[in-house]
């Protein structure tokens, strides 16, 4: 599948200027209240879909000390959730194309709430891993469902910015886990904090069911199954996301634990590292996505963003000798690595056939989830055997690999393959 702009032939996606758009939105133009509500709900849904990852990372010291879980188990939880998400992403896009993005969003929010409630109730490793695995389903549904809503309900000129905002929801989840929920854990314990997150997910599901535009009739949906595949060659984008995901997941999962164990930060202060990553990730995703939306070929940004993430990982490694550097490294990972994922989605939203955009989004996301499943266990094994220094070098190498793939994607004659 390949990225291709609309040439005016039926079924192809429109140019960002809105001419010939096959899913022209009604009443959701720039500045409209409906458009703002849609953006807020999409942002919240993306945050909830991956909130379990950030909660386990931010509350990692408490899970180890109070819950009795080992450091290795923290890495396995990420693999369980994202391994399931990666496998389901191969078909999740088709589900969304068939049943509609609104139904998919409500379902993912309800399932995420159930998974969080089970995580908060876990009394052993098996139960914890099973609960996190259940949380892989909403992760698989999140990108295809939210991208389909954007194509159907957002004016083309605003799609890059809205995509950036909704992708920033992932980092908003990191901020929520690292600050308000970490504080709540200090008051109610880590289980109470996770149960509180489950309640928030259910509340957002209610708002989504009431406020999002209704899906097309089910009779019209199967037509998407017979539509031509999206004109997006996702192989290179998925490979880029795989390398990027390995590094980001390792940082998300182990950053707070590194701060507590190696830098001797308190549990709450260590969790603030995840909050910092979340704040800069929001700014990075929104800012770089706006920039990508104004470029003829957004993929030219992929290599520079991954290179910046590589430098950030090296700074995290250097913080072992100068601990204040850990804050700079965390901020830079959010600003560059998280933005790379968002820019990839901007490329898909701008170019995929509207009828099967769910499939294109899910296949690109599958690479990202695969990276999230692979990265933390490798990091955890390396920490156990050689310490944090070599582990941060591994993260830097993963981001460097993503930068190389980004160069190949952006090379003349390759961006649409």
Tab-separated table of C-alpha atoms in Angstrom:
chain	number	residue	atom	x	y	z
A	1	UNK	CA	0.000	0.000	0.000
A	2	UNK	CA	1.295	3.454	-0.783
A	3	UNK	CA	0.715	7.065	0.178
A	4	UNK	CA	-0.928	8.836	-2.740
A	5	UNK	CA	-2.717	12.150	-2.999
A	6	UNK	CA	-6.114	12.463	-4.588
A	7	UNK	CA	-5.995	12.773	-8.352
A	8	UNK	CA	-9.699	13.368	-8.683
A	9	UNK	CA	-10.562	9.707	-9.362
A	10	UNK	CA	-13.402	8.185	-7.339
A	11	UNK	CA	-12.548	6.745	-3.950
A	12	UNK	CA	-9.266	8.553	-3.440
A	13	UNK	CA	-8.600	10.882	-0.545
A	14	UNK	CA	-8.731	14.606	-1.079
A	15	UNK	CA	-6.000	17.191	-0.952
A	16	UNK	CA	-5.743	19.119	2.314
A	17	UNK	CA	-7.354	22.170	0.737
A	18	UNK	CA	-10.716	20.413	0.798
A	19	UNK	CA	-11.381	20.206	-2.946
A	20	UNK	CA	-13.079	16.990	-3.890
A	21	UNK	CA	-13.073	15.630	-0.360
A	22	UNK	CA	-15.081	12.422	-0.269
A	23	UNK	CA	-16.109	12.877	3.378
A	24	UNK	CA	-16.779	16.567	3.618
A	25	UNK	CA	-17.796	17.365	7.189
A	26	UNK	CA	-20.956	19.160	8.080
A	27	UNK	CA	-20.850	21.809	10.732
A	28	UNK	CA	-17.410	21.032	12.037
A	29	UNK	CA	-15.357	23.686	10.431
A	30	UNK	CA	-12.652	25.727	12.059
A	31	UNK	CA	-13.780	27.404	15.211
A	32	UNK	CA	-17.122	25.556	15.453
A	33	UNK	CA	-18.271	24.238	18.810
A	34	UNK	CA	-18.908	20.798	17.312
A	35	UNK	CA	-15.337	20.657	16.014
A	36	UNK	CA	-13.956	21.552	19.450
A	37	UNK	CA	-16.056	18.891	21.176
A	38	UNK	CA	-14.950	16.281	18.644
A	39	UNK	CA	-11.291	17.200	19.124
A	40	UNK	CA	-11.567	17.023	22.918
A	41	UNK	CA	-13.275	13.622	22.814
A	42	UNK	CA	-10.747	12.179	20.367
A	43	UNK	CA	-7.891	13.475	22.512
A	44	UNK	CA	-9.425	11.949	25.638
A	45	UNK	CA	-10.044	8.606	23.906
A	46	UNK	CA	-6.427	8.366	22.770
A	47	UNK	CA	-5.266	9.151	26.306
A	48	UNK	CA	-7.477	6.474	27.845
A	49	UNK	CA	-6.490	3.859	25.264
A	50	UNK	CA	-2.886	3.818	26.526
A	51	UNK	CA	-3.379	5.043	30.076
A	52	UNK	CA	-2.581	1.643	31.572
A	53	UNK	CA	0.957	1.815	30.152
A	54	UNK	CA	1.646	5.178	31.738
A	55	UNK	CA	0.037	4.248	35.047
A	56	UNK	CA	2.198	1.137	35.347
A	57	UNK	CA	5.253	3.206	34.463
A	58	UNK	CA	4.499	6.143	36.757
A	59	UNK	CA	3.365	3.926	39.634
A	60	UNK	CA	6.131	1.390	38.991
A	61	UNK	CA	7.971	2.058	42.266
A	62	UNK	CA	4.737	1.499	44.201
A	63	UNK	CA	3.911	-1.687	42.289
A	64	UNK	CA	7.381	-3.028	43.082
A	65	UNK	CA	7.473	-1.962	46.734
A	66	UNK	CA	3.798	-2.216	47.760
A	67	UNK	CA	2.361	-4.631	45.217
A	68	UNK	CA	5.210	-7.128	45.325
A	69	UNK	CA	5.723	-7.184	41.540
A	70	UNK	CA	9.252	-7.444	40.149
A	71	UNK	CA	10.977	-5.076	37.729
A	72	UNK	CA	10.830	-7.769	35.074
A	73	UNK	CA	7.062	-8.025	35.459
A	74	UNK	CA	6.750	-4.335	34.606
A	75	UNK	CA	8.376	-5.027	31.269
A	76	UNK	CA	6.150	-8.059	30.695
A	77	UNK	CA	3.012	-6.000	31.287
A	78	UNK	CA	3.949	-3.731	28.408
A	79	UNK	CA	4.617	-6.747	26.199
A	80	UNK	CA	1.283	-8.327	27.125
A	81	UNK	CA	-0.752	-5.239	26.318
A	82	UNK	CA	1.026	-4.229	23.157
A	83	UNK	CA	1.550	-7.771	21.918
A	84	UNK	CA	-2.231	-8.156	21.913
A	85	UNK	CA	-2.649	-4.685	20.392
A	86	UNK	CA	-0.184	-5.508	17.615
A	87	UNK	CA	-1.914	-8.783	16.753
A	88	UNK	CA	-5.400	-7.276	16.829
A	89	UNK	CA	-4.330	-4.276	14.748
A	90	UNK	CA	-4.102	-6.592	11.740
A	91	UNK	CA	-7.917	-6.802	11.793
A	92	UNK	CA	-9.039	-3.912	14.013
A	93	UNK	CA	-9.034	-1.439	11.125
A	94	UNK	CA	-11.492	-3.609	9.197
A	95	UNK	CA	-13.728	-3.787	12.272
A	96	UNK	CA	-13.803	-0.020	12.512
A	97	UNK	CA	-14.484	0.333	8.788
A	98	UNK	CA	-17.452	-2.016	9.201
A	99	UNK	CA	-19.105	-1.005	12.477
A	100	UNK	CA	-18.295	2.709	12.475
A	101	UNK	CA	-15.913	4.940	14.444
A	102	UNK	CA	-18.426	6.141	17.043
A	103	UNK	CA	-19.402	2.625	18.121
A	104	UNK	CA	-15.731	1.656	18.113
A	105	UNK	CA	-14.744	4.604	20.308
A	106	UNK	CA	-17.442	3.897	22.883
A	107	UNK	CA	-16.473	0.224	22.940
A	108	UNK	CA	-12.776	0.945	23.418
A	109	UNK	CA	-13.481	3.326	26.298
A	110	UNK	CA	-15.698	0.802	28.095
A	111	UNK	CA	-13.183	-2.023	27.587
A	112	UNK	CA	-10.332	0.222	28.765
A	113	UNK	CA	-12.317	0.997	31.925
A	114	UNK	CA	-12.787	-2.719	32.560
A	115	UNK	CA	-9.088	-3.435	32.019
A	116	UNK	CA	-8.073	-0.670	34.413
A	117	UNK	CA	-10.484	-1.940	37.051
A	118	UNK	CA	-8.970	-5.424	36.745
A	119	UNK	CA	-5.415	-4.042	36.975
A	120	UNK	CA	-6.384	-2.309	40.208
A	121	UNK	CA	-7.734	-5.617	41.527
A	122	UNK	CA	-4.743	-7.748	40.492
A	123	UNK	CA	-3.275	-9.825	43.309
A	124	UNK	CA	-0.676	-11.727	41.292
A	125	UNK	CA	1.394	-11.641	38.143
A	126	UNK	CA	-0.984	-13.778	36.048
A	127	UNK	CA	-4.000	-11.614	36.843
A	128	UNK	CA	-2.063	-8.425	36.185
A	129	UNK	CA	-0.833	-9.670	32.801
A	130	UNK	CA	-4.317	-10.850	31.813
A	131	UNK	CA	-5.823	-7.472	32.680
A	132	UNK	CA	-3.158	-5.609	30.722
A	133	UNK	CA	-3.668	-7.964	27.769
A	134	UNK	CA	-7.369	-7.049	27.749
A	135	UNK	CA	-6.265	-3.417	27.531
A	136	UNK	CA	-4.603	-4.234	24.207
A	137	UNK	CA	-7.996	-4.231	22.456
A	138	UNK	CA	-8.755	-0.531	22.996
A	139	UNK	CA	-5.189	0.273	21.947
A	140	UNK	CA	-5.766	-1.533	18.645
A	141	UNK	CA	-9.046	0.296	18.021
A	142	UNK	CA	-7.865	3.783	18.982
A	143	UNK	CA	-5.980	4.991	15.904
A	144	UNK	CA	-8.311	3.610	13.214
A	145	UNK	CA	-11.416	4.855	15.034
A	146	UNK	CA	-10.122	8.350	15.749
A	147	UNK	CA	-8.645	8.772	12.266
A	148	UNK	CA	-11.978	7.763	10.714
A	149	UNK	CA	-13.770	10.369	12.819
A	150	UNK	CA	-11.329	13.034	11.639
A	151	UNK	CA	-11.822	12.150	7.978
A	152	UNK	CA	-15.614	12.135	8.375
A	153	UNK	CA	-16.116	15.118	10.685
A	154	UNK	CA	-13.206	17.574	10.359
A	155	UNK	CA	-12.592	20.061	7.551
A	156	UNK	CA	-9.568	19.022	5.431
A	157	UNK	CA	-7.622	22.201	6.196
A	158	UNK	CA	-7.797	21.372	9.934
A	159	UNK	CA	-7.026	17.665	9.806
A	160	UNK	CA	-3.302	18.006	10.455
A	161	UNK	CA	-3.873	20.124	13.565
A	162	UNK	CA	-6.695	17.941	14.889
A	163	UNK	CA	-4.611	14.812	14.282
A	164	UNK	CA	-1.826	16.387	16.315
A	165	UNK	CA	-4.193	17.220	19.147
A	166	UNK	CA	-5.742	13.776	19.268
A	167	UNK	CA	-2.318	12.064	19.112
A	168	UNK	CA	-1.260	14.332	21.963
A	169	UNK	CA	-3.933	12.588	23.986
A	170	UNK	CA	-1.450	9.757	24.467
A	171	UNK	CA	0.943	12.180	26.135
A	172	UNK	CA	-1.925	13.729	28.071
A	173	UNK	CA	-2.352	10.237	29.491
A	174	UNK	CA	1.317	10.280	30.479
A	175	UNK	CA	0.829	13.612	32.219
A	176	UNK	CA	-2.278	12.373	34.026
A	177	UNK	CA	-0.466	9.244	35.204
A	178	UNK	CA	2.619	11.162	36.302
A	179	UNK	CA	0.884	13.943	38.220
A	180	UNK	CA	-2.783	13.725	39.326
A	181	UNK	CA	-2.978	9.936	39.481
A	182	UNK	CA	0.454	9.699	41.118
A	183	UNK	CA	-0.707	12.158	43.758
A	184	UNK	CA	-3.928	10.178	44.159
A	185	UNK	CA	-1.833	7.044	44.671
A	186	UNK	CA	-0.065	8.771	47.563
A	187	UNK	CA	-3.476	9.288	49.165
A	188	UNK	CA	-5.444	6.156	48.211
A	189	UNK	CA	-2.647	3.765	47.214
A	190	UNK	CA	-1.821	2.579	43.703
A	191	UNK	CA	-4.974	0.472	43.472
A	192	UNK	CA	-7.211	3.416	44.310
A	193	UNK	CA	-5.489	5.530	41.666
A	194	UNK	CA	-6.021	2.894	38.964
A	195	UNK	CA	-9.669	2.460	39.942
A	196	UNK	CA	-10.098	6.213	39.709
A	197	UNK	CA	-8.714	6.070	36.162
A	198	UNK	CA	-11.277	3.376	35.321
A	199	UNK	CA	-14.066	5.653	36.491
A	200	UNK	CA	-12.780	8.489	34.308
A	201	UNK	CA	-12.743	6.168	31.280
A	202	UNK	CA	-16.395	5.241	31.840
A	203	UNK	CA	-17.377	8.903	32.135
A	204	UNK	CA	-15.660	9.734	28.842
A	205	UNK	CA	-17.486	6.782	27.211
A	206	UNK	CA	-20.817	8.333	28.188
A	207	UNK	CA	-19.858	11.689	26.670
A	208	UNK	CA	-18.637	10.002	23.486
A	209	UNK	CA	-21.891	8.079	23.084
A	210	UNK	CA	-23.931	11.266	23.461
A	211	UNK	CA	-21.835	13.846	21.611
A	212	UNK	CA	-20.028	12.186	18.692
A	213	UNK	CA	-21.680	12.147	15.235
A	214	UNK	CA	-23.751	9.038	14.555
A	215	UNK	CA	-22.199	6.305	12.433
A	216	UNK	CA	-23.439	5.508	8.924
A	217	UNK	CA	-26.058	2.773	8.733
A	218	UNK	CA	-24.746	-0.753	9.085
A	219	UNK	CA	-26.092	-1.589	5.616
A	220	UNK	CA	-23.677	0.921	4.095
A	221	UNK	CA	-20.674	-0.224	6.101
A	222	UNK	CA	-19.917	-3.550	4.384
A	223	UNK	CA	-19.178	-1.669	1.204
A	224	UNK	CA	-15.888	-0.701	2.771
A	225	UNK	CA	-14.858	-4.333	2.801
A	226	UNK	CA	-15.107	-4.438	-0.961
A	227	UNK	CA	-13.394	-1.120	-1.504
A	228	UNK	CA	-9.890	-1.040	-2.916
A	229	UNK	CA	-7.132	-1.146	-0.290
A	230	UNK	CA	-5.963	2.257	0.950
A	231	UNK	CA	-3.461	3.860	-1.401
A	232	UNK	CA	-0.898	4.039	1.358
A	233	UNK	CA	2.176	1.841	1.355
A	234	UNK	CA	2.459	1.345	5.068
A	235	UNK	CA	5.418	-1.063	5.212
A	236	UNK	CA	8.113	1.578	5.736
A	237	UNK	CA	5.917	3.617	8.069
A	238	UNK	CA	5.230	0.489	10.133
A	239	UNK	CA	8.967	-0.288	10.302
A	240	UNK	CA	9.652	3.284	11.427
A	241	UNK	CA	6.963	2.961	14.077
A	242	UNK	CA	8.391	-0.373	15.226
A	243	UNK	CA	11.819	1.114	15.964
A	244	UNK	CA	10.301	4.262	17.449
A	245	UNK	CA	7.915	2.252	19.633
A	246	UNK	CA	10.736	0.127	21.080
A	247	UNK	CA	12.474	3.228	22.399
A	248	UNK	CA	9.403	5.143	23.563
A	249	UNK	CA	7.939	2.165	25.428
A	250	UNK	CA	11.203	1.556	27.284
A	251	UNK	CA	11.327	5.179	28.399
A	252	UNK	CA	7.658	5.184	29.420
A	253	UNK	CA	7.961	1.960	31.397
A	254	UNK	CA	11.278	2.462	33.177
A	255	UNK	CA	11.878	6.205	33.445
A	256	UNK	CA	10.205	6.629	36.849
A	257	UNK	CA	11.844	3.467	38.188
A	258	UNK	CA	15.231	4.697	36.931
A	259	UNK	CA	14.679	8.000	38.709
A	260	UNK	CA	13.777	6.259	41.955
A	261	UNK	CA	16.415	3.505	41.937
A	262	UNK	CA	19.419	5.027	40.175
A	263	UNK	CA	18.956	8.760	40.856
A	264	UNK	CA	17.381	8.270	44.312
A	265	UNK	CA	14.344	10.454	43.611
A	266	UNK	CA	11.246	9.984	45.744
A	267	UNK	CA	8.374	7.954	44.260
A	268	UNK	CA	6.208	11.021	43.591
A	269	UNK	CA	9.086	13.093	42.162
A	270	UNK	CA	10.137	10.170	39.955
A	271	UNK	CA	6.592	9.998	38.596
A	272	UNK	CA	6.872	13.681	37.667
A	273	UNK	CA	9.431	12.606	35.058
A	274	UNK	CA	6.591	10.867	33.218
A	275	UNK	CA	4.466	14.005	33.589
A	276	UNK	CA	7.243	16.110	32.038
A	277	UNK	CA	7.463	13.669	29.158
A	278	UNK	CA	3.704	13.989	28.774
A	279	UNK	CA	3.657	17.799	28.694
A	280	UNK	CA	6.435	18.105	26.129
A	281	UNK	CA	4.882	15.245	24.165
A	282	UNK	CA	1.637	17.195	23.865
A	283	UNK	CA	3.473	20.280	22.649
A	284	UNK	CA	5.624	18.234	20.277
A	285	UNK	CA	2.765	16.307	18.744
A	286	UNK	CA	0.578	19.356	18.232
A	287	UNK	CA	3.372	21.596	16.963
A	288	UNK	CA	5.032	19.097	14.638
A	289	UNK	CA	1.671	17.860	13.321
A	290	UNK	CA	0.678	21.412	12.417
A	291	UNK	CA	3.979	21.753	10.590
A	292	UNK	CA	3.476	18.401	8.854
A	293	UNK	CA	0.003	19.425	7.750
A	294	UNK	CA	1.454	22.401	5.882
A	295	UNK	CA	4.083	20.366	3.998
A	296	UNK	CA	3.562	18.624	0.650
A	297	UNK	CA	5.253	15.519	2.087
A	298	UNK	CA	4.954	15.244	5.883
A	299	UNK	CA	7.305	12.241	5.895
A	300	UNK	CA	10.352	14.526	5.499
A	301	UNK	CA	10.042	15.250	9.239
A	302	UNK	CA	10.336	11.628	10.354
A	303	UNK	CA	14.142	11.301	10.277
A	304	UNK	CA	14.913	14.593	12.096
A	305	UNK	CA	12.410	13.761	14.838
A	306	UNK	CA	13.929	10.317	15.413
A	307	UNK	CA	17.429	11.810	15.433
A	308	UNK	CA	16.334	14.245	18.141
A	309	UNK	CA	14.948	11.317	20.130
A	310	UNK	CA	18.300	9.514	19.792
A	311	UNK	CA	20.073	12.512	21.304
A	312	UNK	CA	17.490	12.582	24.116
A	313	UNK	CA	18.221	8.939	24.996
A	314	UNK	CA	21.931	9.724	25.231
A	315	UNK	CA	21.112	12.583	27.594
A	316	UNK	CA	19.126	10.184	29.790
A	317	UNK	CA	22.166	7.914	29.943
A	318	UNK	CA	24.407	10.854	30.872
A	319	UNK	CA	22.077	11.736	33.768
A	320	UNK	CA	23.679	8.934	35.791
A	321	UNK	CA	26.633	11.334	36.228
A	322	UNK	CA	24.652	14.608	36.228
A	323	UNK	CA	21.175	13.848	37.557
A	324	UNK	CA	19.499	17.148	36.479
A	325	UNK	CA	19.978	15.987	32.871
A	326	UNK	CA	17.232	13.416	33.384
A	327	UNK	CA	14.629	16.208	33.200
A	328	UNK	CA	16.081	17.493	29.927
A	329	UNK	CA	16.187	13.980	28.496
A	330	UNK	CA	12.586	13.250	29.487
A	331	UNK	CA	11.411	16.522	27.955
A	332	UNK	CA	13.285	15.854	24.703
A	333	UNK	CA	11.873	12.338	24.335
A	334	UNK	CA	8.397	13.819	24.524
A	335	UNK	CA	9.167	16.634	22.101
A	336	UNK	CA	10.770	14.457	19.411
A	337	UNK	CA	9.950	10.755	19.769
A	338	UNK	CA	6.260	11.197	20.511
A	339	UNK	CA	5.950	13.660	17.625
A	340	UNK	CA	7.287	11.087	15.153
A	341	UNK	CA	4.286	8.879	15.809
A	342	UNK	CA	1.891	11.792	15.269
A	343	UNK	CA	3.492	12.862	11.991
A	344	UNK	CA	3.119	9.305	10.671
A	345	UNK	CA	-0.606	9.483	11.388
A	346	UNK	CA	-0.868	12.866	9.661
A	347	UNK	CA	0.520	11.210	6.526
A	348	UNK	CA	-2.131	8.472	6.749
A	349	UNK	CA	-5.056	10.816	7.443
A	350	UNK	CA	-4.127	13.067	4.533
A	351	UNK	CA	-3.656	10.307	2.004
A	352	UNK	CA	-5.717	7.202	2.763
A	353	UNK	CA	-8.948	6.335	0.968
A	354	UNK	CA	-11.722	7.443	3.331
A	355	UNK	CA	-13.586	4.126	3.003
A	356	UNK	CA	-10.708	2.044	4.316
A	357	UNK	CA	-8.714	4.567	6.336
A	358	UNK	CA	-9.251	2.379	9.384
A	359	UNK	CA	-7.198	-0.400	7.820
A	360	UNK	CA	-4.350	1.922	6.851
A	361	UNK	CA	-4.263	3.473	10.331
A	362	UNK	CA	-4.344	0.091	12.052
A	363	UNK	CA	-1.524	-1.368	9.980
A	364	UNK	CA	0.747	1.596	10.710
A	365	UNK	CA	-0.199	1.393	14.386
A	366	UNK	CA	0.623	-2.334	14.410
A	367	UNK	CA	4.291	-1.492	13.915
A	368	UNK	CA	4.175	0.933	16.832
A	369	UNK	CA	2.501	-1.607	19.097
A	370	UNK	CA	5.021	-4.248	18.063
A	371	UNK	CA	7.765	-1.912	19.237
A	372	UNK	CA	5.972	-1.379	22.528
A	373	UNK	CA	5.784	-5.141	23.007
A	374	UNK	CA	9.476	-5.727	22.230
A	375	UNK	CA	11.234	-2.716	23.741
A	376	UNK	CA	10.624	-2.922	27.516
A	377	UNK	CA	11.547	-6.613	27.965
A	378	UNK	CA	14.827	-6.046	26.134
A	379	UNK	CA	15.463	-2.974	28.272
A	380	UNK	CA	14.622	-4.889	31.441
A	381	UNK	CA	16.944	-7.785	30.597
A	382	UNK	CA	19.793	-5.398	29.808
A	383	UNK	CA	19.265	-3.459	33.053
A	384	UNK	CA	19.366	-6.687	35.047
A	385	UNK	CA	22.587	-7.848	33.383
A	386	UNK	CA	24.532	-4.652	32.685
A	387	UNK	CA	22.799	-1.719	34.388
A	388	UNK	CA	20.941	1.329	33.148
A	389	UNK	CA	23.827	2.813	31.134
A	390	UNK	CA	23.882	0.139	28.395
A	391	UNK	CA	20.066	0.047	28.453
A	392	UNK	CA	19.862	3.749	27.549
A	393	UNK	CA	22.374	3.094	24.752
A	394	UNK	CA	19.986	0.445	23.424
A	395	UNK	CA	17.183	3.016	23.374
A	396	UNK	CA	19.436	5.440	21.510
A	397	UNK	CA	20.218	2.729	18.947
A	398	UNK	CA	16.495	2.046	18.447
A	399	UNK	CA	15.815	5.712	17.787
A	400	UNK	CA	18.823	5.843	15.453
A	401	UNK	CA	17.345	2.927	13.483
A	402	UNK	CA	14.074	4.846	13.190
A	403	UNK	CA	15.991	7.867	11.865
A	404	UNK	CA	17.617	5.717	9.188
A	405	UNK	CA	14.257	4.324	8.113
A	406	UNK	CA	12.906	7.883	8.055
A	407	UNK	CA	15.670	8.851	5.634
A	408	UNK	CA	14.685	5.962	3.350
A	409	UNK	CA	11.013	6.958	3.499
A	410	UNK	CA	11.763	10.577	2.597
A	411	UNK	CA	14.265	9.786	-0.165
A	412	UNK	CA	13.159	11.055	-3.617
A	413	UNK	CA	10.956	8.551	-5.314
A	414	UNK	CA	10.302	6.568	-2.102
A	415	UNK	CA	7.865	8.688	-0.125
A	416	UNK	CA	4.835	7.201	-1.902
A	417	UNK	CA	5.905	3.585	-1.875
